[in-house]
Amino acid sequence: ESQVLESFELAKKVAPQSAQIFYRQGLIYAAQGQNIRCLEAASGVFNQATLIDPLFIHAWHSWGNVLVRIGVFYDDSVYFQQADEKFKEAEKLFSGSELSSSLNLYWHWGVCWYHLAKHSGEVVDFFKALEKFRRGEELDIAIGEFYNDYGNVLIELATLLGREELF
């Protein structure tokens, strides 16, 4: 919508150094997940948010999520590798107490590695995905979709290894 874009431009003029404004714009763009132009715009504004505030944990995390979605759209592992870098940055910035407030980081990071593994077909990449899911499980993520994604990694790995009895 042109009115939304005009509002974004006005917000940037009013507070050009506000990482929070860029972050919120990124969330709005990312909400249009089926539109690749919106996902690419979200990536750009999350980049701006982290340039303004390199300690903005949630911007790093959200940027990683958007890059995973772009990677799925283009079927390009480069985006998954870039997402991995953003998730690493988010993890570095979390202190132990804050980490529990963003349990989804490990879930989303595991999904990133799952897509990398499906793309590469490498067992080691599936194990990296499992490592992230296990870390999320240790932090007591209690969301059914988390376990569904976790199970998908296990199924793909068992199939790849020819060990269907692991199902």
Coordinates of N, CA and C in Angstrom, one line a residue:
E1 N 0.8 -1.2 0.0 CA 0.0 0.0 0.0 C 0.9 1.2 0.0
S2 N 0.5 2.2 -0.9 CA 1.3 3.4 -1.0 C 1.3 4.2 0.3
Q3 N 0.2 4.2 1.0 CA 0.1 4.9 2.3 C 1.1 4.4 3.3
V4 N 1.2 3.1 3.4 CA 2.1 2.5 4.3 C 3.6 2.9 4.0
L5 N 3.9 2.8 2.7 CA 5.2 3.2 2.3 C 5.5 4.7 2.6
E6 N 4.5 5.5 2.4 CA 4.6 7.0 2.7 C 4.9 7.1 4.2
S7 N 4.2 6.3 5.0 CA 4.4 6.4 6.5 C 5.8 6.0 6.9
F8 N 6.3 5.0 6.2 CA 7.7 4.5 6.5 C 8.7 5.6 6.1
E9 N 8.5 6.3 5.0 CA 9.4 7.4 4.6 C 9.3 8.5 5.6
L10 N 8.1 8.8 6.1 CA 7.9 9.9 7.0 C 8.6 9.5 8.4
A11 N 8.5 8.3 8.8 CA 9.1 7.9 10.0 C 10.6 7.9 9.9
K12 N 11.2 7.6 8.8 CA 12.6 7.7 8.6 C 13.1 9.1 8.6
K13 N 12.3 10.0 8.1 CA 12.7 11.5 8.2 C 12.6 12.0 9.6
V14 N 11.6 11.6 10.3 CA 11.4 12.1 11.7 C 12.5 11.5 12.6
A15 N 12.9 10.3 12.5 CA 13.9 9.6 13.3 C 14.8 8.8 12.5
P16 N 15.7 9.4 11.7 CA 16.6 8.6 10.8 C 17.6 7.7 11.5
Q17 N 17.8 7.9 12.8 CA 18.7 7.1 13.5 C 18.1 6.2 14.5
S18 N 16.8 5.8 14.3 CA 16.1 5.0 15.2 C 16.1 3.5 14.7
A19 N 16.8 2.7 15.4 CA 16.9 1.3 15.0 C 15.5 0.7 15.2
Q20 N 14.8 1.2 16.2 CA 13.5 0.6 16.5 C 12.5 0.8 15.4
I21 N 12.6 2.0 14.7 CA 11.7 2.2 13.6 C 12.0 1.3 12.4
F22 N 13.3 1.1 12.1 CA 13.7 0.2 11.1 C 13.2 -1.2 11.4
Y23 N 13.4 -1.6 12.7 CA 13.0 -2.9 13.1 C 11.5 -3.2 12.9
R24 N 10.7 -2.2 13.3 CA 9.3 -2.4 13.2 C 8.9 -2.4 11.7
Q25 N 9.5 -1.6 10.9 CA 9.3 -1.7 9.5 C 9.6 -3.1 8.9
G26 N 10.7 -3.6 9.4 CA 11.1 -5.0 9.0 C 10.1 -6.0 9.3
L27 N 9.5 -5.9 10.6 CA 8.5 -6.8 11.0 C 7.2 -6.8 10.1
I28 N 6.9 -5.5 9.7 CA 5.7 -5.3 8.9 C 6.0 -5.9 7.5
Y29 N 7.1 -5.7 6.9 CA 7.5 -6.3 5.6 C 7.5 -7.8 5.7
A30 N 8.1 -8.3 6.8 CA 8.2 -9.8 6.9 C 6.9 -10.4 7.1
A31 N 5.9 -9.7 7.6 CA 4.6 -10.3 7.8 C 3.9 -10.6 6.4
Q32 N 4.4 -10.0 5.4 CA 4.0 -10.3 4.0 C 4.9 -11.4 3.4
G33 N 5.0 -12.5 4.1 CA 5.9 -13.6 3.8 C 5.8 -14.2 2.5
Q34 N 4.7 -14.1 1.8 CA 4.6 -14.7 0.4 C 5.1 -13.7 -0.7
N35 N 5.4 -12.5 -0.3 CA 5.9 -11.5 -1.3 C 7.4 -11.3 -1.2
I36 N 8.1 -11.8 -2.2 CA 9.6 -11.8 -2.1 C 10.1 -10.4 -2.0
R37 N 9.4 -9.4 -2.7 CA 9.9 -8.0 -2.6 C 9.8 -7.5 -1.1
C38 N 8.7 -7.9 -0.4 CA 8.6 -7.5 1.0 C 9.7 -8.2 1.8
L39 N 10.0 -9.4 1.6 CA 11.0 -10.1 2.3 C 12.4 -9.5 2.1
E40 N 12.7 -9.1 0.9 CA 13.9 -8.4 0.6 C 14.0 -7.1 1.2
A41 N 12.8 -6.4 1.2 CA 12.8 -5.1 1.9 C 13.0 -5.2 3.4
A42 N 12.4 -6.3 4.0 CA 12.6 -6.6 5.4 C 14.1 -6.8 5.7
S43 N 14.7 -7.6 4.8 CA 16.2 -7.8 5.0 C 16.9 -6.5 5.0
G44 N 16.6 -5.6 4.1 CA 17.3 -4.3 4.0 C 17.1 -3.5 5.3
V45 N 15.9 -3.4 5.8 CA 15.6 -2.6 7.0 C 16.2 -3.2 8.3
F46 N 16.2 -4.5 8.3 CA 16.9 -5.2 9.5 C 18.4 -4.9 9.4
N47 N 18.9 -4.8 8.2 CA 20.3 -4.5 8.1 C 20.5 -3.0 8.6
Q48 N 19.6 -2.1 8.3 CA 19.7 -0.7 8.7 C 19.7 -0.7 10.3
A49 N 18.7 -1.5 10.8 CA 18.5 -1.5 12.3 C 19.8 -1.9 13.0
T50 N 20.5 -3.0 12.4 CA 21.7 -3.5 13.1 C 22.9 -2.6 12.8
L51 N 22.9 -1.8 11.7 CA 23.9 -0.8 11.5 C 23.8 0.3 12.6
I52 N 22.6 0.7 12.8 CA 22.4 1.8 13.8 C 22.7 1.3 15.2
D53 N 22.2 0.1 15.5 CA 22.4 -0.5 16.8 C 22.9 -1.9 16.7
P54 N 24.2 -2.1 16.7 CA 24.7 -3.5 16.5 C 24.4 -4.5 17.7
L55 N 23.8 -4.0 18.7 CA 23.5 -4.8 19.9 C 22.0 -5.1 19.9
F56 N 21.3 -4.9 18.8 CA 19.8 -5.1 18.7 C 19.5 -6.5 18.4
I57 N 19.5 -7.3 19.5 CA 19.3 -8.8 19.4 C 18.2 -9.2 18.5
H58 N 17.0 -8.7 18.8 CA 15.8 -9.1 18.0 C 15.9 -8.8 16.6
A59 N 16.6 -7.7 16.2 CA 16.8 -7.4 14.8 C 17.6 -8.4 14.1
W60 N 18.7 -8.9 14.8 CA 19.6 -9.9 14.2 C 18.8 -11.2 14.0
H61 N 18.0 -11.6 15.1 CA 17.2 -12.8 15.0 C 16.1 -12.7 13.9
S62 N 15.4 -11.6 13.8 CA 14.4 -11.5 12.8 C 15.0 -11.4 11.4
W63 N 16.2 -10.8 11.3 CA 16.9 -10.8 10.0 C 17.2 -12.2 9.5
G64 N 17.7 -13.0 10.5 CA 18.0 -14.4 10.2 C 16.7 -15.2 9.7
N65 N 15.6 -14.9 10.3 CA 14.4 -15.6 9.9 C 14.0 -15.2 8.5
V66 N 14.1 -13.9 8.2 CA 13.8 -13.4 6.8 C 14.7 -14.0 5.8
L67 N 16.0 -14.1 6.1 CA 16.9 -14.7 5.1 C 16.6 -16.2 4.9
V68 N 16.2 -16.9 5.9 CA 15.8 -18.3 5.7 C 14.6 -18.3 4.7
R69 N 13.6 -17.5 4.9 CA 12.5 -17.5 4.0 C 12.9 -17.1 2.6
I70 N 13.8 -16.2 2.4 CA 14.3 -15.8 1.1 C 15.0 -17.0 0.5
G71 N 15.8 -17.7 1.3 CA 16.6 -18.9 0.8 C 15.6 -20.0 0.3
V72 N 14.5 -20.2 1.0 CA 13.5 -21.1 0.6 C 12.9 -20.7 -0.7
F73 N 12.6 -19.4 -0.8 CA 12.0 -18.9 -2.0 C 12.9 -19.1 -3.3
Y74 N 14.1 -18.8 -3.1 CA 15.1 -18.9 -4.2 C 15.8 -20.2 -4.3
D75 N 15.6 -21.1 -3.3 CA 16.3 -22.4 -3.2 C 17.8 -22.2 -3.3
D76 N 18.3 -21.3 -2.5 CA 19.7 -20.9 -2.6 C 20.3 -20.9 -1.2
S77 N 21.3 -21.8 -1.0 CA 21.9 -22.0 0.3 C 22.7 -20.8 0.8
V78 N 23.0 -19.9 -0.1 CA 23.7 -18.7 0.4 C 22.9 -17.9 1.4
Y79 N 21.6 -17.8 1.2 CA 20.8 -17.1 2.2 C 20.7 -17.9 3.5
F80 N 20.8 -19.2 3.5 CA 20.8 -19.9 4.7 C 22.1 -19.7 5.5
Q81 N 23.2 -19.6 4.8 CA 24.5 -19.3 5.4 C 24.5 -17.9 6.0
Q82 N 23.9 -17.0 5.3 CA 23.8 -15.6 5.8 C 22.9 -15.6 7.1
A83 N 21.8 -16.4 7.0 CA 21.0 -16.4 8.2 C 21.7 -17.0 9.4
D84 N 22.5 -18.1 9.2 CA 23.3 -18.7 10.2 C 24.2 -17.6 10.9
E85 N 24.8 -16.7 10.1 CA 25.6 -15.6 10.7 C 24.8 -14.7 11.5
K86 N 23.6 -14.4 11.1 CA 22.7 -13.5 11.9 C 22.3 -14.2 13.2
F87 N 22.0 -15.5 13.2 CA 21.6 -16.2 14.4 C 22.8 -16.3 15.4
K88 N 24.0 -16.5 14.8 CA 25.2 -16.5 15.7 C 25.4 -15.2 16.4
E89 N 25.1 -14.1 15.6 CA 25.3 -12.7 16.2 C 24.2 -12.6 17.4
A90 N 23.0 -13.0 17.1 CA 22.0 -12.9 18.2 C 22.4 -13.7 19.4
E91 N 22.8 -14.9 19.2 CA 23.2 -15.7 20.3 C 24.4 -15.1 21.1
K92 N 25.3 -14.5 20.4 CA 26.5 -13.9 21.1 C 26.0 -12.7 22.0
L93 N 25.0 -12.0 21.6 CA 24.5 -10.9 22.3 C 23.6 -11.2 23.5
F94 N 23.0 -12.4 23.5 CA 22.2 -12.8 24.7 C 23.0 -13.1 25.9
S95 N 22.6 -12.6 27.0 CA 23.2 -13.1 28.3 C 22.4 -14.3 28.7
G96 N 22.9 -15.1 29.6 CA 22.2 -16.3 30.0 C 20.7 -16.0 30.4
S97 N 20.5 -15.0 31.2 CA 19.1 -14.7 31.6 C 18.2 -14.3 30.5
E98 N 18.7 -13.5 29.6 CA 17.9 -13.1 28.5 C 17.6 -14.2 27.5
L99 N 18.4 -15.2 27.4 CA 18.3 -16.2 26.4 C 16.9 -16.9 26.6
S100 N 16.4 -17.1 27.8 CA 15.1 -17.7 28.0 C 14.0 -16.9 27.4
S101 N 14.2 -15.6 27.2 CA 13.2 -14.7 26.7 C 13.1 -14.9 25.2
S102 N 14.0 -15.6 24.6 CA 14.0 -15.8 23.1 C 14.3 -17.2 22.8
L103 N 13.5 -18.1 23.4 CA 13.7 -19.5 23.1 C 13.6 -19.9 21.6
N104 N 12.9 -19.1 20.9 CA 12.6 -19.4 19.5 C 13.9 -19.3 18.7
L105 N 14.9 -18.6 19.2 CA 16.2 -18.5 18.5 C 16.7 -19.9 18.0
Y106 N 16.8 -20.8 18.9 CA 17.3 -22.1 18.6 C 16.4 -22.9 17.7
W107 N 15.1 -22.7 17.8 CA 14.1 -23.3 16.9 C 14.4 -22.8 15.5
H108 N 14.4 -21.5 15.4 CA 14.5 -20.9 14.0 C 15.9 -21.2 13.4
W109 N 16.9 -21.2 14.3 CA 18.3 -21.6 13.9 C 18.3 -23.0 13.4
G110 N 17.6 -23.9 14.1 CA 17.5 -25.3 13.7 C 16.8 -25.5 12.3
V111 N 15.8 -24.7 12.1 CA 15.1 -24.7 10.8 C 16.0 -24.2 9.7
C112 N 16.8 -23.2 10.0 CA 17.8 -22.8 9.0 C 18.8 -23.9 8.6
W113 N 19.3 -24.6 9.6 CA 20.2 -25.7 9.4 C 19.5 -26.9 8.7
Y114 N 18.3 -27.0 9.0 CA 17.5 -28.1 8.3 C 17.4 -27.8 6.8
H115 N 17.1 -26.6 6.4 CA 17.1 -26.2 5.0 C 18.5 -26.3 4.4
L116 N 19.5 -25.9 5.1 CA 20.9 -26.1 4.6 C 21.2 -27.6 4.4
A117 N 20.7 -28.4 5.3 CA 21.0 -29.8 5.2 C 20.2 -30.4 4.0
K118 N 19.0 -30.0 3.8 CA 18.2 -30.5 2.7 C 18.8 -30.1 1.4
H119 N 19.4 -28.9 1.4 CA 20.0 -28.4 0.2 C 21.3 -29.2 -0.1
S120 N 22.1 -29.4 0.9 CA 23.4 -30.0 0.8 C 23.4 -31.6 0.7
G121 N 22.4 -32.1 1.5 CA 22.3 -33.6 1.6 C 23.4 -34.1 2.5
E122 N 24.1 -33.3 3.2 CA 25.2 -33.7 4.1 C 24.6 -34.0 5.5
V123 N 25.0 -35.2 6.0 CA 24.6 -35.6 7.3 C 25.1 -34.6 8.4
V124 N 26.3 -34.1 8.2 CA 26.8 -33.2 9.2 C 25.9 -31.9 9.4
D125 N 25.2 -31.5 8.3 CA 24.3 -30.4 8.4 C 23.1 -30.7 9.1
F126 N 22.6 -32.0 8.9 CA 21.4 -32.4 9.7 C 21.8 -32.5 11.2
F127 N 23.0 -32.9 11.5 CA 23.4 -32.9 12.9 C 23.5 -31.5 13.5
K128 N 23.9 -30.6 12.7 CA 23.9 -29.2 13.2 C 22.5 -28.7 13.5
A129 N 21.5 -29.1 12.6 CA 20.1 -28.8 12.9 C 19.7 -29.4 14.2
L130 N 20.0 -30.7 14.4 CA 19.6 -31.4 15.6 C 20.3 -30.7 16.8
E131 N 21.5 -30.3 16.7 CA 22.1 -29.6 17.8 C 21.3 -28.3 18.3
K132 N 20.9 -27.6 17.3 CA 20.1 -26.4 17.6 C 18.7 -26.8 18.2
F133 N 18.1 -27.8 17.7 CA 16.8 -28.2 18.2 C 17.0 -28.8 19.6
R134 N 18.0 -29.5 19.9 CA 18.3 -30.0 21.2 C 18.5 -28.9 22.2
R135 N 19.2 -27.9 21.8 CA 19.4 -26.7 22.7 C 18.1 -26.0 23.0
G136 N 17.2 -25.9 22.0 CA 15.9 -25.4 22.3 C 15.1 -26.3 23.2
E137 N 15.2 -27.6 23.1 CA 14.5 -28.5 23.9 C 15.1 -28.4 25.4
E138 N 16.4 -28.2 25.5 CA 16.9 -28.0 26.9 C 16.4 -26.7 27.5
L139 N 16.0 -25.8 26.7 CA 15.4 -24.5 27.3 C 13.9 -24.6 27.4
D140 N 13.4 -25.8 27.2 CA 12.0 -26.1 27.4 C 11.0 -25.3 26.5
I141 N 11.3 -25.3 25.2 CA 10.4 -24.8 24.3 C 9.2 -25.8 24.3
A142 N 8.0 -25.2 24.6 CA 6.8 -26.1 24.7 C 5.8 -25.7 23.6
I143 N 6.2 -25.8 22.4 CA 5.4 -25.4 21.2 C 5.3 -26.6 20.3
G144 N 4.1 -27.0 20.0 CA 3.9 -28.2 19.1 C 4.6 -28.1 17.8
E145 N 4.6 -26.9 17.2 CA 5.3 -26.8 15.9 C 6.8 -27.0 16.0
F146 N 7.4 -26.6 17.1 CA 8.8 -26.8 17.4 C 9.1 -28.3 17.2
Y147 N 8.3 -29.1 17.9 CA 8.5 -30.6 17.9 C 8.2 -31.2 16.5
N148 N 7.3 -30.6 15.8 CA 7.0 -31.0 14.4 C 8.3 -30.8 13.6
D149 N 8.8 -29.6 13.7 CA 10.1 -29.3 12.9 C 11.2 -30.2 13.3
Y150 N 11.3 -30.4 14.6 CA 12.4 -31.3 15.2 C 12.2 -32.7 14.6
G151 N 11.0 -33.2 14.6 CA 10.7 -34.5 14.1 C 11.0 -34.6 12.6
N152 N 10.8 -33.6 11.8 CA 11.1 -33.6 10.4 C 12.6 -33.8 10.2
V153 N 13.4 -33.1 11.0 CA 14.9 -33.3 10.9 C 15.2 -34.7 11.2
L154 N 14.7 -35.3 12.2 CA 15.0 -36.7 12.6 C 14.6 -37.7 11.5
I155 N 13.4 -37.4 10.9 CA 12.9 -38.3 9.8 C 13.9 -38.2 8.6
E156 N 14.2 -36.9 8.2 CA 15.1 -36.8 7.0 C 16.5 -37.4 7.3
L157 N 17.0 -37.3 8.5 CA 18.3 -37.9 8.8 C 18.2 -39.4 8.8
A158 N 17.1 -40.0 9.4 CA 17.0 -41.4 9.4 C 16.9 -42.0 8.0
T159 N 16.1 -41.2 7.1 CA 16.0 -41.7 5.7 C 17.4 -41.6 5.0
L160 N 18.1 -40.5 5.2 CA 19.4 -40.3 4.6 C 20.4 -41.4 5.0
L161 N 20.3 -41.8 6.3 CA 21.2 -42.9 6.8 C 20.7 -44.3 6.5
G162 N 19.4 -44.4 5.9 CA 18.9 -45.7 5.7 C 18.5 -46.4 6.9
R163 N 18.1 -45.7 7.9 CA 17.7 -46.2 9.2 C 16.3 -45.9 9.6
E164 N 15.4 -46.4 8.8 CA 13.9 -46.1 9.0 C 13.4 -46.6 10.3
E165 N 14.1 -47.5 10.9 CA 13.7 -48.0 12.2 C 13.8 -46.9 13.3
L166 N 14.5 -45.8 13.0 CA 14.6 -44.7 13.9 C 13.3 -43.9 14.0
F167 N 12.5 -44.1 13.0 CA 11.2 -43.4 13.0 C 10.4 -43.7 14.2

